[in-house]
mmCIF file of C-alpha atoms in Angstrom:
data_model
loop_
_atom_site.group_PDB
_atom_site.id
_atom_site.type_symbol
_atom_site.label_atom_id
_atom_site.label_comp_id
_atom_site.label_asym_id
_atom_site.label_seq_id
_atom_site.Cartn_x
_atom_site.Cartn_y
_atom_site.Cartn_z
ATOM 1 C CA MET A 1 47.210 91.077 79.662
ATOM 2 C CA VAL A 2 49.385 92.291 76.816
ATOM 3 C CA ALA A 3 47.966 91.704 73.328
ATOM 4 C CA ALA A 4 44.779 89.674 73.765
ATOM 5 C CA SER A 5 43.323 87.353 76.330
ATOM 6 C CA ALA A 6 40.568 84.957 75.362
ATOM 7 C CA VAL A 7 37.704 84.592 77.799
ATOM 8 C CA LEU A 8 35.392 81.778 78.728
ATOM 9 C CA LEU A 9 32.172 81.787 76.748
ATOM 10 C CA ALA A 10 28.882 81.430 78.573
ATOM 11 C CA GLY A 11 26.281 78.873 77.557
ATOM 12 C CA ALA A 12 22.750 80.182 78.088
ATOM 13 C CA LEU A 13 20.451 77.252 78.808
ATOM 14 C CA PHE A 14 17.184 77.331 76.891
ATOM 15 C CA LEU A 15 16.264 73.649 76.826
ATOM 16 C CA ALA A 16 17.565 70.724 78.882
ATOM 17 C CA GLY A 17 17.530 67.285 77.363
ATOM 18 C CA CYS A 18 16.618 65.748 80.700
ATOM 19 C CA SER A 19 14.481 66.850 83.627
ATOM 20 C CA GLY A 20 15.123 67.179 87.343
ATOM 21 C CA THR A 21 18.519 67.721 88.905
ATOM 22 C CA SER A 22 20.517 65.246 86.851
ATOM 23 C CA ALA A 23 24.308 64.998 87.004
ATOM 24 C CA GLU A 24 24.382 66.525 83.521
ATOM 25 C CA GLU A 25 22.486 69.596 84.682
ATOM 26 C CA GLU A 26 24.638 69.848 87.793
ATOM 27 C CA MET A 27 27.653 69.836 85.496
ATOM 28 C CA TYR A 28 26.110 72.631 83.448
ATOM 29 C CA ASN A 29 25.541 74.716 86.564
ATOM 30 C CA ALA A 30 29.077 74.128 87.846
ATOM 31 C CA LEU A 31 30.700 74.929 84.497
ATOM 32 C CA GLU A 32 28.728 78.127 84.080
ATOM 33 C CA LYS A 33 29.504 79.237 87.636
ATOM 34 C CA ALA A 34 33.179 79.065 86.660
ATOM 35 C CA VAL A 35 32.379 81.343 83.712
ATOM 36 C CA SER A 36 30.509 83.809 85.931
ATOM 37 C CA ALA A 37 33.413 83.902 88.380
ATOM 38 C CA GLU A 38 35.609 85.270 85.593
ATOM 39 C CA SER A 39 33.397 88.261 84.836
ATOM 40 C CA SER A 40 35.933 90.561 86.513
ATOM 41 C CA PHE A 41 38.645 89.040 84.301
ATOM 42 C CA GLU A 42 36.718 90.198 81.235
ATOM 43 C CA ASP A 43 36.175 93.628 82.766
ATOM 44 C CA GLN A 44 39.931 94.201 83.104
ATOM 45 C CA GLN A 45 40.819 93.510 79.463
ATOM 46 C CA GLU A 46 39.841 96.764 77.782
ATOM 47 C CA PRO A 47 41.159 99.028 80.574
ATOM 48 C CA LEU A 48 44.480 97.136 80.547
ATOM 49 C CA VAL A 49 44.846 97.646 76.806
ATOM 50 C CA GLU A 50 44.048 101.365 77.195
ATOM 51 C CA LEU A 51 46.571 101.722 80.017
ATOM 52 C CA GLU A 52 49.249 99.965 77.951
ATOM 53 C CA LYS A 53 48.491 102.326 75.069
ATOM 54 C CA LYS A 54 48.730 105.384 77.325
ATOM 55 C CA GLU A 55 51.995 104.187 78.825
ATOM 56 C CA ASN A 56 53.466 103.584 75.375
ATOM 57 C CA GLU A 57 52.559 107.138 74.357
ATOM 58 C CA LEU A 58 54.320 108.492 77.455
ATOM 59 C CA TYR A 59 57.363 106.329 76.730
ATOM 60 C CA GLU A 60 57.563 107.590 73.139
ATOM 61 C CA GLU A 61 57.334 111.177 74.371
ATOM 62 C CA ILE A 62 60.076 110.611 76.952
ATOM 63 C CA ILE A 63 62.574 109.144 74.490
ATOM 64 C CA SER A 64 61.910 111.974 72.038
ATOM 65 C CA LEU A 65 63.216 114.481 74.588
ATOM 66 C CA GLY A 66 66.816 115.440 75.207
ATOM 67 C CA MET A 67 68.416 115.715 78.659
ATOM 68 C CA LYS A 68 68.071 119.516 78.449
ATOM 69 C CA GLU A 69 64.392 118.840 79.146
ATOM 70 C CA TYR A 70 65.208 116.773 82.229
ATOM 71 C CA GLU A 71 62.412 118.210 84.387
ATOM 72 C CA LYS A 72 59.811 117.269 81.784
ATOM 73 C CA ILE A 73 61.329 113.785 81.494
ATOM 74 C CA VAL A 74 60.994 113.352 85.264
ATOM 75 C CA SER A 75 57.388 114.547 85.190
ATOM 76 C CA LEU A 76 56.460 112.198 82.339
ATOM 77 C CA SER A 77 58.301 109.322 84.013
ATOM 78 C CA GLU A 78 56.348 109.819 87.212
ATOM 79 C CA GLU A 79 53.113 109.858 85.220
ATOM 80 C CA ALA A 80 54.171 106.663 83.445
ATOM 81 C CA LEU A 81 54.947 105.033 86.800
ATOM 82 C CA SER A 82 51.430 105.783 88.003
ATOM 83 C CA VAL A 83 50.050 104.141 84.841
ATOM 84 C CA VAL A 84 52.221 101.078 85.476
ATOM 85 C CA GLU A 85 50.914 100.892 89.033
ATOM 86 C CA GLU A 86 47.335 101.033 87.746
ATOM 87 C CA ARG A 87 48.150 98.212 85.308
ATOM 88 C CA GLU A 88 49.568 96.241 88.218
ATOM 89 C CA LYS A 89 46.375 96.734 90.234
ATOM 90 C CA ARG A 90 44.118 95.680 87.382
ATOM 91 C CA ALA A 91 46.307 92.639 86.702
ATOM 92 C CA GLU A 92 45.910 91.664 90.352
ATOM 93 C CA ASP A 93 42.124 92.030 90.101
ATOM 94 C CA GLU A 94 42.254 89.861 87.006
ATOM 95 C CA LYS A 95 44.233 87.204 88.862
ATOM 96 C CA GLU A 96 41.760 87.170 91.755
ATOM 97 C CA SER A 97 38.970 86.534 89.256
ATOM 98 C CA ILE A 98 40.820 83.512 87.873
ATOM 99 C CA MET A 99 41.357 82.233 91.417
ATOM 100 C CA ASP A 100 37.609 82.517 92.043
ATOM 101 C CA SER A 101 36.987 80.548 88.871
ATOM 102 C CA LYS A 102 39.391 77.842 90.084
ATOM 103 C CA GLU A 103 37.393 77.498 93.282
ATOM 104 C CA GLU A 104 34.108 77.159 91.419
ATOM 105 C CA PHE A 105 35.580 74.623 89.014
ATOM 106 C CA LYS A 106 36.577 72.268 91.836
ATOM 107 C CA ALA A 107 32.954 71.090 92.029
ATOM 108 C CA VAL A 108 33.183 69.655 88.504
ATOM 109 C CA GLU A 109 35.389 66.723 89.534
ATOM 110 C CA ASP A 110 32.917 65.408 92.126
ATOM 111 C CA ILE A 111 29.881 65.939 89.912
ATOM 112 C CA SER A 112 31.476 64.214 86.922
ATOM 113 C CA LYS A 113 31.863 61.014 88.973
ATOM 114 C CA ASN A 114 28.050 60.743 89.018
ATOM 115 C CA LEU A 115 27.750 60.670 85.235
ATOM 116 C CA ASP A 116 26.481 57.274 84.055
ATOM 117 C CA ASP A 117 27.441 57.550 80.398
ATOM 118 C CA GLN A 118 31.107 56.540 80.036
ATOM 119 C CA ALA A 119 31.596 58.556 76.855
ATOM 120 C CA LEU A 120 30.207 61.617 78.629
ATOM 121 C CA LYS A 121 32.394 60.927 81.644
ATOM 122 C CA SER A 122 35.400 60.821 79.314
ATOM 123 C CA LYS A 123 34.443 64.180 77.821
ATOM 124 C CA ALA A 124 34.097 65.588 81.337
ATOM 125 C CA SER A 125 37.589 64.313 82.135
ATOM 126 C CA ASP A 126 38.953 65.998 79.001
ATOM 127 C CA LEU A 127 37.266 69.233 80.074
ATOM 128 C CA GLN A 128 38.945 69.095 83.467
ATOM 129 C CA LYS A 129 42.365 68.487 81.916
ATOM 130 C CA LEU A 130 41.942 71.399 79.497
ATOM 131 C CA MET A 131 40.808 73.746 82.236
ATOM 132 C CA GLN A 132 43.735 72.766 84.450
ATOM 133 C CA GLN A 133 46.111 73.418 81.541
ATOM 134 C CA ARG A 134 44.407 76.780 81.058
ATOM 135 C CA TYR A 135 44.811 77.685 84.726
ATOM 136 C CA ASP A 136 48.466 76.603 84.640
ATOM 137 C CA ALA A 137 49.035 78.700 81.518
ATOM 138 C CA TYR A 138 47.463 81.687 83.252
ATOM 139 C CA ASP A 139 49.694 81.251 86.317
ATOM 140 C CA ALA A 140 52.772 81.356 84.080
ATOM 141 C CA LEU A 141 51.378 84.335 82.148
ATOM 142 C CA SER A 142 50.579 86.255 85.321
ATOM 143 C CA ALA A 143 54.065 85.668 86.734
ATOM 144 C CA ALA A 144 55.699 86.807 83.478
ATOM 145 C CA TYR A 145 53.491 89.899 83.311
ATOM 146 C CA ASN A 146 54.401 90.857 86.870
ATOM 147 C CA GLU A 147 58.083 90.496 86.000
ATOM 148 C CA ALA A 148 57.561 92.765 82.978
ATOM 149 C CA ILE A 149 55.780 95.345 85.126
ATOM 150 C CA ALA A 150 58.693 95.338 87.587
ATOM 151 C CA LEU A 151 61.065 96.041 84.691
ATOM 152 C CA ASP A 152 58.825 98.861 83.459
ATOM 153 C CA LYS A 153 59.061 100.465 86.886
ATOM 154 C CA GLU A 154 62.851 100.187 86.780
ATOM 155 C CA LEU A 155 62.870 101.853 83.347
ATOM 156 C CA TYR A 156 60.901 104.903 84.448
ATOM 157 C CA GLN A 157 63.066 105.213 87.535
ATOM 158 C CA LEU A 158 66.130 105.117 85.271
ATOM 159 C CA PHE A 159 64.751 107.990 83.205
ATOM 160 C CA GLN A 160 64.871 110.119 86.355
ATOM 161 C CA LYS A 161 68.653 109.710 86.712
ATOM 162 C CA LYS A 162 70.527 112.811 85.626
ATOM 163 C CA ASP A 163 73.640 110.792 84.855
ATOM 164 C CA LEU A 164 71.798 108.077 82.896
ATOM 165 C CA LYS A 165 74.087 106.501 80.297
ATOM 166 C CA LEU A 166 72.826 105.361 76.918
ATOM 167 C CA GLU A 167 74.282 101.872 77.403
ATOM 168 C CA GLU A 168 72.374 101.448 80.659
ATOM 169 C CA LEU A 169 69.113 102.560 79.037
ATOM 170 C CA GLU A 170 69.567 100.320 76.012
ATOM 171 C CA ALA A 171 70.291 97.309 78.224
ATOM 172 C CA LYS A 172 67.085 97.887 80.207
ATOM 173 C CA ILE A 173 64.982 98.320 77.058
ATOM 174 C CA THR A 174 66.427 95.095 75.629
ATOM 175 C CA GLU A 175 65.535 93.303 78.864
ATOM 176 C CA ILE A 176 61.997 94.675 78.745
ATOM 177 C CA ASN A 177 61.498 93.702 75.103
ATOM 178 C CA SER A 178 62.619 90.157 75.884
ATOM 179 C CA SER A 179 60.255 90.063 78.855
ATOM 180 C CA TYR A 180 57.248 91.080 76.768
ATOM 181 C CA GLU A 181 58.120 88.553 74.080
ATOM 182 C CA LYS A 182 57.786 85.915 76.799
ATOM 183 C CA VAL A 183 54.479 87.444 77.923
ATOM 184 C CA ALA A 184 53.142 87.389 74.354
ATOM 185 C CA ALA A 185 54.084 83.711 73.905
ATOM 186 C CA LEU A 186 52.447 82.719 77.198
ATOM 187 C CA ASN A 187 49.404 84.817 76.377
ATOM 188 C CA LYS A 188 48.988 82.929 73.103
ATOM 189 C CA GLU A 189 49.221 79.634 74.984
ATOM 190 C CA PHE A 190 46.535 80.797 77.421
ATOM 191 C CA ASN A 191 44.313 81.917 74.532
ATOM 192 C CA ASP A 192 44.742 78.561 72.794
ATOM 193 C CA PHE A 193 43.718 76.586 75.884
ATOM 194 C CA THR A 194 40.739 78.901 76.431
ATOM 195 C CA GLU A 195 39.502 78.363 72.888
ATOM 196 C CA LYS A 196 39.984 74.602 73.138
ATOM 197 C CA TYR A 197 38.115 74.557 76.438
ATOM 198 C CA ASN A 198 35.220 76.623 75.071
ATOM 199 C CA LYS A 199 34.838 74.182 72.174
ATOM 200 C CA ALA A 200 35.143 71.114 74.418
ATOM 201 C CA LYS A 201 32.510 72.502 76.781
ATOM 202 C CA MET A 202 29.992 72.963 73.973
ATOM 203 C CA ASP A 203 30.775 69.420 72.742
ATOM 204 C CA PHE A 204 30.076 68.157 76.255
ATOM 205 C CA TYR A 205 26.726 69.942 76.359
ATOM 206 C CA LYS A 206 25.782 68.486 72.982
ATOM 207 C CA LYS A 207 26.702 64.952 74.082
ATOM 208 C CA ALA A 208 24.789 65.456 77.353
ATOM 209 C CA GLY A 209 21.650 66.527 75.497
ATOM 210 C CA ILE A 210 21.779 69.986 77.023
ATOM 211 C CA GLU A 211 20.904 72.572 74.401
ATOM 212 C CA VAL A 212 22.395 75.984 74.965
ATOM 213 C CA GLU A 213 22.912 79.214 73.125
ATOM 214 C CA GLN A 214 26.550 80.216 73.315
ATOM 215 C CA SER A 215 27.046 83.823 74.263
ATOM 216 C CA ASP A 216 30.002 85.638 72.715
ATOM 217 C CA ALA A 217 30.289 87.718 75.875
ATOM 218 C CA LYS A 218 33.345 89.836 75.065
ATOM 219 C CA GLY A 219 34.936 87.127 72.985
ATOM 220 C CA LYS A 220 38.589 88.007 72.630
ATOM 221 C CA THR A 221 40.049 91.384 73.335
ATOM 222 C CA SER A 222 42.697 92.999 71.225
#
């Protein structure tokens, strides 16, 4: 999404504190499957940032032109619209990845009921709450981003009007700026929950006696 989106960090198992297929190890497997399901989410981050950068360059070029260069404005606007559509597609791919992660994470609730240690069970419960908050934050972020994309499309369609008035353009730009301020705030909330979850997951592994090496994966994009 806009700005940066934190990703789930993988925990590479190199030594289990218990043997067999214990509930703790089943939890590890379920939690890491949720991470793997979000691999496509990570893959979308850099391309989205590049597309946003390209679109911004086109926007700056458009507003630097006068109406005497109307044909060029139309051409650039159409190019910008295609970039917006590509952003929209990648955002949808990103969302599907999060939905896959949600499906994988459902197994955690059932597995956590088999944990004998009450302190560990409590940590597992905290993990589930954090992840649900993270998913909820993403849903709000995704909806806000889609609204912003719709406004971007309206802007580039406006640029193609020969009788476009300055007041109309300024009103649309103000609306877009407000929309992206909302996206940025929701993105920060999503990042915060992701970081809290990553930390809580490693605390759970430590309490469960499962030693892992935490992979940075792609960490946080910018």
